Structure formats: structure tokens, C-alpha cells
Amino acid sequence: MRFQSLVLFLLVLSVSLAKNQAISVSYNPIKDINDPYVIEIARFAVTAYNKRAGAKLEFKTVIKGESKNVIKTYYRLNLSANNGSISNDYEAVVVDVPFNHHRHLISFKSLHS
Ligand SMILES: *[C@@H]1O[C@H](CO)[C@@H](O)[C@H](O)[C@H]1NC(C)=O
Ligand SMILES: *[C@@H]1O[C@H](CO)[C@@H](O)[C@H](O)[C@H]1NC(C)=O
């Protein structure tokens, strides 16, 4: 009896997770690009890129952004950073999993070249 209700619970859980995934696979625009959490993600992207590429970019501002939530949240941000004395725009993709403090830079590329 208890085992059966556990199985039922897991079934309902997996169906609702699958539904959640199906609803939110596409990116949605971020309404408030000045949200401190979004700024934090953008700063993280620049810092992680600097470490990875040995660059010395300084984050300036988020220009535009999108996110999608599939248990993990994916952020796609267009941001502006100083590269030495030159300002440039970049597109960064970051995955963020707040509940286990996992954050990873997926890609970072220059928008103009
Ligand atoms: C970033 O800018 C590029 C070029 O203008 C555009 O194609 C892309 O959709 C933008 N990305 C976001 C997340 O707004
Ligand atoms: C920063 O500027 C240097 C020198 O102009 C250039 O070689 C490098 O590719 C730039 N890095 C980025 C990430 O834009």
C-alpha cells in the first residue's frame, strides 16, 4: 500500500516535471535588465570569460536579455564591457541552478568584430 502510493507520487512528480519542461523550453525576454540578479549573472559571465580566455574585460551594463527555466535557468544576455579602453558588446549564455549553487558560463562571444 505505501509502496503503491510512493510509485503514484513519483509518477505524478515526473509528469509535472515533464509538463514544466514542455511549457518553458523557449527563451522569454527579461523585462527588468537592471534586476540585481541579472546584473550578477552578467558580472559572472564576464569574470568567467576573463578566467577562461585570459582577457581583462570590465562589465559595464546589460543591454538585452532572455531566460528560460527548465529546473535550471538559462540566461542569454547581451552586455557591454570595456576591453582596455575600448567598449564592446558581447553575448553571454549562463546556466544558473540556485538550489545547489551551480553557475556555469556556456558561451561568450563578441557581437561586433
Ligand atoms: C543580441 O544581439 C544580437 C545582435 O543584435 C541579436 O541577434 C540577439 O538576439 C541579441 N540577444 C539577446 C539575448 O537579446
Ligand atoms: C580585447 O582587445 C584585444 C586587443 O585589441 C583583442 O585582441 C581581443 O580579442 C579583445 N578581446 C575581446 C574579448 O573582445
Coordinates of N, CA and C in Angstrom, one line a residue, residues 10-20:
L10 N 5.7 9.4 -7.4 CA 6.8 9.6 -8.3 C 6.3 9.8 -9.8
L11 N 5.2 9.1 -10.1 CA 4.6 9.2 -11.4 C 4.0 10.6 -11.6
V12 N 3.3 11.1 -10.6 CA 2.7 12.5 -10.7 C 3.8 13.5 -10.8
L13 N 4.9 13.3 -10.0 CA 6.0 14.2 -10.0 C 6.7 14.3 -11.4
S14 N 6.9 13.1 -12.0 CA 7.6 13.1 -13.2 C 6.8 13.7 -14.3
V15 N 5.5 13.5 -14.3 CA 4.6 14.0 -15.3 C 4.6 15.6 -15.1
S16 N 4.6 16.1 -13.9 CA 4.5 17.5 -13.8 C 5.9 18.2 -14.1
L17 N 7.0 17.5 -13.9 CA 8.3 18.0 -14.3 C 8.3 18.0 -15.9
A18 N 7.8 16.9 -16.5 CA 7.8 16.9 -18.0 C 7.0 18.0 -18.5
K19 N 5.8 18.2 -17.9 CA 4.9 19.3 -18.3 C 5.7 20.7 -18.2
N20 N 6.3 20.9 -17.1 CA 7.0 22.1 -16.8 C 8.1 22.4 -17.9

